[in-house]
Coordinates of C-alpha atoms in Angstrom, one line a residue:
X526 CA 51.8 265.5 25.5
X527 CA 49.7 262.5 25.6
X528 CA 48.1 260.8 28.4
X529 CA 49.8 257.6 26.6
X530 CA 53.4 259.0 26.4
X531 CA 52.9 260.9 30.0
X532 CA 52.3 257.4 32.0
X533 CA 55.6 256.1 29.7
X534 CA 58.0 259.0 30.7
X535 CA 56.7 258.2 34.5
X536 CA 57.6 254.6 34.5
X537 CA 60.9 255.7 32.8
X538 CA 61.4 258.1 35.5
X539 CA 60.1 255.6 38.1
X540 CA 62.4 252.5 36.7
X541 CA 65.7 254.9 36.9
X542 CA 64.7 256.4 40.5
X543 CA 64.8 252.4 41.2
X544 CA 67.8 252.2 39.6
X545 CA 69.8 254.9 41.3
X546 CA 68.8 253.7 44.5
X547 CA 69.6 250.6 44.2
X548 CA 73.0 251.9 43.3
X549 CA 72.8 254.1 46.7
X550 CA 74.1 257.4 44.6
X551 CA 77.2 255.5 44.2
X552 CA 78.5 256.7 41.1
X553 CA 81.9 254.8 41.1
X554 CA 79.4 251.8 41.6
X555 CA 77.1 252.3 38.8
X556 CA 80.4 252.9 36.4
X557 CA 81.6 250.1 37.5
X558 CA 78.8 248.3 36.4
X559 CA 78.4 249.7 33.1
X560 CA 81.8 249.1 32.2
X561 CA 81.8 245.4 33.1
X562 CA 78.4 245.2 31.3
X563 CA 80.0 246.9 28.4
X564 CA 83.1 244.6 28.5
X565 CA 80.8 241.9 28.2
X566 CA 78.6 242.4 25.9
X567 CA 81.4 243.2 23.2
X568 CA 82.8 240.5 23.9
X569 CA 79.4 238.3 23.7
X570 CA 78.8 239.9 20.0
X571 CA 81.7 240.4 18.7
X572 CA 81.7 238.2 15.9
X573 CA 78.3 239.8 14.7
X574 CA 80.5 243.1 14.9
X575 CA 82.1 244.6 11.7
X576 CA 85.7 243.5 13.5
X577 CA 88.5 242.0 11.7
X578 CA 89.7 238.3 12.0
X579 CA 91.5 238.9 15.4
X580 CA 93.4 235.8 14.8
X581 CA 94.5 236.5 11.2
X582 CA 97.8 237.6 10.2
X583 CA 97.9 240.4 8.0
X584 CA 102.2 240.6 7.7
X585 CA 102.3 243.9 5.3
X586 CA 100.3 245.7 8.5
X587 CA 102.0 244.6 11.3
X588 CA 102.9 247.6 14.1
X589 CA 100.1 250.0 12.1
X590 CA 99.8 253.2 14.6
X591 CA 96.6 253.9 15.5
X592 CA 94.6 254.9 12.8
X593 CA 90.9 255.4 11.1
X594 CA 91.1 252.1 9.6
X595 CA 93.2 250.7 12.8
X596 CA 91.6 252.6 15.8
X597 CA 94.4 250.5 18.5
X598 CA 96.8 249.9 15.5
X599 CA 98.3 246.2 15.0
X600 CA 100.2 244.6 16.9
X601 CA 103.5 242.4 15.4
X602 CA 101.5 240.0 13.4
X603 CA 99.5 242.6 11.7
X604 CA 96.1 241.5 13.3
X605 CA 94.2 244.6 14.3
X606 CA 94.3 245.3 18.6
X607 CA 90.9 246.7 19.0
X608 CA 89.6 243.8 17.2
X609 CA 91.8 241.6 19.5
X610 CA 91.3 243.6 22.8
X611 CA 87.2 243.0 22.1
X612 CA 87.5 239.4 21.5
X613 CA 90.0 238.8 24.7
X614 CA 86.9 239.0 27.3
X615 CA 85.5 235.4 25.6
X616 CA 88.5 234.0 26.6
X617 CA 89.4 236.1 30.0
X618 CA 86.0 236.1 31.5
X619 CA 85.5 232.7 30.6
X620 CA 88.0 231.4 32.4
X621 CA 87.1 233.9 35.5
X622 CA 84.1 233.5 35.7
X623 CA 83.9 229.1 35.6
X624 CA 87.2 229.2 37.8
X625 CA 85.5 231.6 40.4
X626 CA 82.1 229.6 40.6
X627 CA 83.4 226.5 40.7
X628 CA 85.7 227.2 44.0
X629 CA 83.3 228.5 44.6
X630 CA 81.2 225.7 44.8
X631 CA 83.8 223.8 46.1
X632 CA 84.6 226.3 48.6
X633 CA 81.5 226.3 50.3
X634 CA 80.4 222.5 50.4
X635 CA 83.8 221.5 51.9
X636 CA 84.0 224.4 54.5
X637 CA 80.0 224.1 55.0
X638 CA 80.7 219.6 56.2
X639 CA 84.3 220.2 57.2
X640 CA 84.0 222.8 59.6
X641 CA 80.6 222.3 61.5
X642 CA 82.1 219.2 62.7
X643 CA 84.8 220.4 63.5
X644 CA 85.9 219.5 67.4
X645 CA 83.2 217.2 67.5
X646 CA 85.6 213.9 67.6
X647 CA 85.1 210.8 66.4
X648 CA 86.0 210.2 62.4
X649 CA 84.3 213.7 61.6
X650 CA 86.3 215.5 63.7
X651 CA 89.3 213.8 62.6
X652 CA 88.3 214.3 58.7
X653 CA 87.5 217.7 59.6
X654 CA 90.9 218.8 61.2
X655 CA 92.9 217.0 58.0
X656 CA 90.8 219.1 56.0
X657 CA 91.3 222.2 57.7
X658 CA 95.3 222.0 57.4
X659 CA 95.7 220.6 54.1
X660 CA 93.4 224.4 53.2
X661 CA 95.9 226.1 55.8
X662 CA 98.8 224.4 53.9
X663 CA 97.8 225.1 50.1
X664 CA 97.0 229.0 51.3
X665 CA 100.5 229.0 52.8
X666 CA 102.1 229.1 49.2
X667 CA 102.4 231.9 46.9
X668 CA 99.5 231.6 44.8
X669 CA 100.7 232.7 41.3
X670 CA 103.9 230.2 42.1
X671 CA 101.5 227.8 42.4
X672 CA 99.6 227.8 39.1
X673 CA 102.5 228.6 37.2
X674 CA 104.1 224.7 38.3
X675 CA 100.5 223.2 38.0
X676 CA 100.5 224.9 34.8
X677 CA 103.6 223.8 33.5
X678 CA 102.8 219.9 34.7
X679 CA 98.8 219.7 33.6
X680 CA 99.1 221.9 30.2
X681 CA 97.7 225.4 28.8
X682 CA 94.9 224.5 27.1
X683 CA 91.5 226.8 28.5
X684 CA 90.2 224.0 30.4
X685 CA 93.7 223.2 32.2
X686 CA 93.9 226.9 32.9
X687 CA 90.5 226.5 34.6
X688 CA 91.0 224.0 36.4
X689 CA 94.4 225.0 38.2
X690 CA 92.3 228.5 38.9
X691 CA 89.8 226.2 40.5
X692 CA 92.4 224.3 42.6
X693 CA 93.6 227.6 43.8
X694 CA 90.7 229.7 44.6
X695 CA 88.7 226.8 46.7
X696 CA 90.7 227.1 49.9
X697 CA 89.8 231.2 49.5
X698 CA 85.9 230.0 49.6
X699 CA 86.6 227.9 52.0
X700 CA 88.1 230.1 54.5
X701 CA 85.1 232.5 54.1
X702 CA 82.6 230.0 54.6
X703 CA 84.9 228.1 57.6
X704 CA 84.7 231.7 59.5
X705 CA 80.9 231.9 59.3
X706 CA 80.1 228.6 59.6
X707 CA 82.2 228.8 63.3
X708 CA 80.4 231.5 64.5
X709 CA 77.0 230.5 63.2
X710 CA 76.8 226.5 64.9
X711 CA 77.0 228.4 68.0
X712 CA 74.1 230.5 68.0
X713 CA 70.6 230.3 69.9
X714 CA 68.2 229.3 66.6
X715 CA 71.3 226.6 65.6
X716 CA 70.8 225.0 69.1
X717 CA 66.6 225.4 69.2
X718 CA 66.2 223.4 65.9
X719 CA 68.5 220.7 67.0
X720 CA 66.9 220.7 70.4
X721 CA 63.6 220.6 68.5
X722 CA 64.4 217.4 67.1
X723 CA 64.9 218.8 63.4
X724 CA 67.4 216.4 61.4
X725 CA 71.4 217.6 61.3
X726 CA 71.3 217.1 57.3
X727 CA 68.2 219.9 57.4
X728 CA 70.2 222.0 59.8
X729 CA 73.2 222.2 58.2
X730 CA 72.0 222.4 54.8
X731 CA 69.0 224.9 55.0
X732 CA 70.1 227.2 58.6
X733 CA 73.7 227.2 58.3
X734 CA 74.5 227.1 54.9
X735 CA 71.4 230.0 54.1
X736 CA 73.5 232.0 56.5
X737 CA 77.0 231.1 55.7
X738 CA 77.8 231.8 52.0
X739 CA 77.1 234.9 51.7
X740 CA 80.6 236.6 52.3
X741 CA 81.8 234.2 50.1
X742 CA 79.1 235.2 47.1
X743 CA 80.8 238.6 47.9
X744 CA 84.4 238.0 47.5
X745 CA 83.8 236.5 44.3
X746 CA 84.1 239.5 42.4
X747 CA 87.0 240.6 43.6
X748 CA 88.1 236.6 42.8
X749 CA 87.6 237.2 38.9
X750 CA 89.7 240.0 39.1
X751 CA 92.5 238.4 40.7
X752 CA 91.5 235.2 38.2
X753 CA 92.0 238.0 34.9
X754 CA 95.4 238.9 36.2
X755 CA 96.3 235.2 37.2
X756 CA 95.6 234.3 33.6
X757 CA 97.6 237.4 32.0
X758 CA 100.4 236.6 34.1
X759 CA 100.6 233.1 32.7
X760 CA 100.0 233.6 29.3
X761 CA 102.6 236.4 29.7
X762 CA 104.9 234.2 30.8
X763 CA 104.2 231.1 28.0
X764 CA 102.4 228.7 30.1
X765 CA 98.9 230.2 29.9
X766 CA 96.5 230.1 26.8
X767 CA 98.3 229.6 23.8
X768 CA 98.5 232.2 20.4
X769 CA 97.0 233.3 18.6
X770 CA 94.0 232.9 20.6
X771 CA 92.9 236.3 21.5
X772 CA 94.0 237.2 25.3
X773 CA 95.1 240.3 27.0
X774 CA 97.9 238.9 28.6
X775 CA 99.2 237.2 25.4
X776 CA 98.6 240.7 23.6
X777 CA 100.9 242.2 26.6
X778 CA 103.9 239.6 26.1
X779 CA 103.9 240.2 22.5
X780 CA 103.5 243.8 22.5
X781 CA 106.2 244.9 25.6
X782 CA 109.4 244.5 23.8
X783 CA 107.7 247.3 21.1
X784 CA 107.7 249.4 24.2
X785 CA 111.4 250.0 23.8
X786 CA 111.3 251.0 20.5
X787 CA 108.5 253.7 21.4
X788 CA 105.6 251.5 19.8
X789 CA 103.0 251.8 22.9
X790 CA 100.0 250.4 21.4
X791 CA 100.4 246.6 21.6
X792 CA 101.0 246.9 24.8
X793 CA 99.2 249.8 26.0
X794 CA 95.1 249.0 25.3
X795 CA 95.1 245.4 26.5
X796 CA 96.8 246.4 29.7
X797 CA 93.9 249.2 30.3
X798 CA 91.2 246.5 29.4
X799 CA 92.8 244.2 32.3
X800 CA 92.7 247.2 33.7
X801 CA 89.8 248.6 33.9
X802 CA 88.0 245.1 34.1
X803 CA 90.0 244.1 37.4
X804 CA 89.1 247.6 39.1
X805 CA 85.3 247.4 38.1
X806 CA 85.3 243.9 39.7
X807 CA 86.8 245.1 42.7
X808 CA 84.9 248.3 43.3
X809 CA 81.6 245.8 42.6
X810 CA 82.7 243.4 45.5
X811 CA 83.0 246.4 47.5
X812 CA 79.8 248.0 46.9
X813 CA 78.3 244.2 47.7
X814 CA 80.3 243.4 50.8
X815 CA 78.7 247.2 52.3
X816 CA 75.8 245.9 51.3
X817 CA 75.6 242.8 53.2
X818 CA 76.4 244.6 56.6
X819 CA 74.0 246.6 56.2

């Protein structure tokens, strides 16, 4: 072995010891990880992949078993599944991942202002406590309720589906941020940098915020999750993202009468890619959340 090809298979040694311990030996972790990766990147190149048209129709193949030319089979229209089930995550994650971060950005700058004002009268204080009960009121409601009548009165297009996600998830951000944010404008360093003169606009936004938002960061994992199954549910149900765009919870409502009738597949792989994807996102916000109280 070469002096050249020794020092490579030490940094590759070194890179994956950094690696693993970054993971803590937490296997479920790491799979986690690769499997969302994996999920993602399919679905990032899947139209350079040698894939069929997910949305095309091919009627003299519909409900194909699973087969060499068919891995998932095909589903009633004849388009293929695995084809399908690879294509859902541009649409699924999508709308998961812009629904989370924008409550999430949301979430945070309202519960950041609203609540360290909180009980300090005046018009802030006021603002502050008709904030905090319209967030206690929207929470009080059952959340897939909710975006199934926002859905049904704003439309189904992607960026409607988005958007009612987004309506829904920002009192969840906020009530993260709201519970740090109260415990935080209390403490000692809080009270020196005010004492010290420092501005409230440079307090609040560079002290409390800096130590505020991080349990929120954390539950949005676990947010995309519940945003995949949201989205399933109302495409499931009609008023979600419309066919024959590719979707697991479209492939679902078209594949679960077949269940009677003993054809699984339709129904079957796109309900183990939710799945799998909701369980990897909530076993990453868990590995995060021990993290951050360490």
């Amino acid at each position: 072995m070469t002096i050249a090809s020794l020092g490579v298979e030490r940094r590759t040694r070194s890179l994956a010891g950094r690696i693993w311990r970054w993971f803590d030996g937490d296997w479920l972790f790491l799979g986690a990880v690769i499997a969302l990766s994996t999920i993602a990147i399919l679905g990032l190149i899947a139209p350079h992949l040698p894939l069929a048209d997910p949305e095309l129709p091919v009627p003299e193949d519909r409900l194909q078993p699973p087969s060499w030319s068919h891995p998932f089979g095909t589903d009633v229209n004849g388009s293929d599944i695995l084809s399908r089930v690879i294509y859902a995550p541009r649409v699924d994650l999508l709308i998961a991942i812009l629904s989370v971060l924008l409550a999430l950005a949301f979430g945070s700058v309202i519960g950041l202002f609203g609540t360290f004002f909180q009980g300090r009268g005046g018009i802030a204080g006021l603002l502050t406590e008709l904030l905090n009960r319209t967030m206690d009121i929207l929470q009080s409601f059952p959340a897939f309720i909710v975006a199934l009548a926002l859905a049904g009165v704003v439309g189904s297009d992607l960026w409607s589906v988005i958007g009612v996600l987004t309506f829904l998830f920002t009192p969840i951000f906020f009530r993260f941020v709201r519970g740090e944010v109260l415990h935080i404008r209390e403490r000692l360093f809080i009270e020196a940098q005010t004492a010290a003169g420092s501005p409230l606009w440079r307090v609040l936004l560079v002290n409390v915020s800096r130590n505020s938002v991080g349990a929120a960061v954390v539950q949005a994992s676990p947010t995309m999750g519940f945003a995949i199954l949201l989205t399933a549910g109302l495409a499931f149900l009609g008023v979600g993202v419309k066919p024959p765009t590719p979707e697991w919870g479209l492939m679902i409502s078209s594949g679960q009468e077949q269940l009677y009738v003993g054809r699984w597949w339709p129904a079957i792989f796109p309900g183990m890619a939710i799945a799998i994807t909701v369980f990897s996102l909530a076993v990453v916000g868990e590995a995060l959340r021990r993290r951050l109280e360490q």
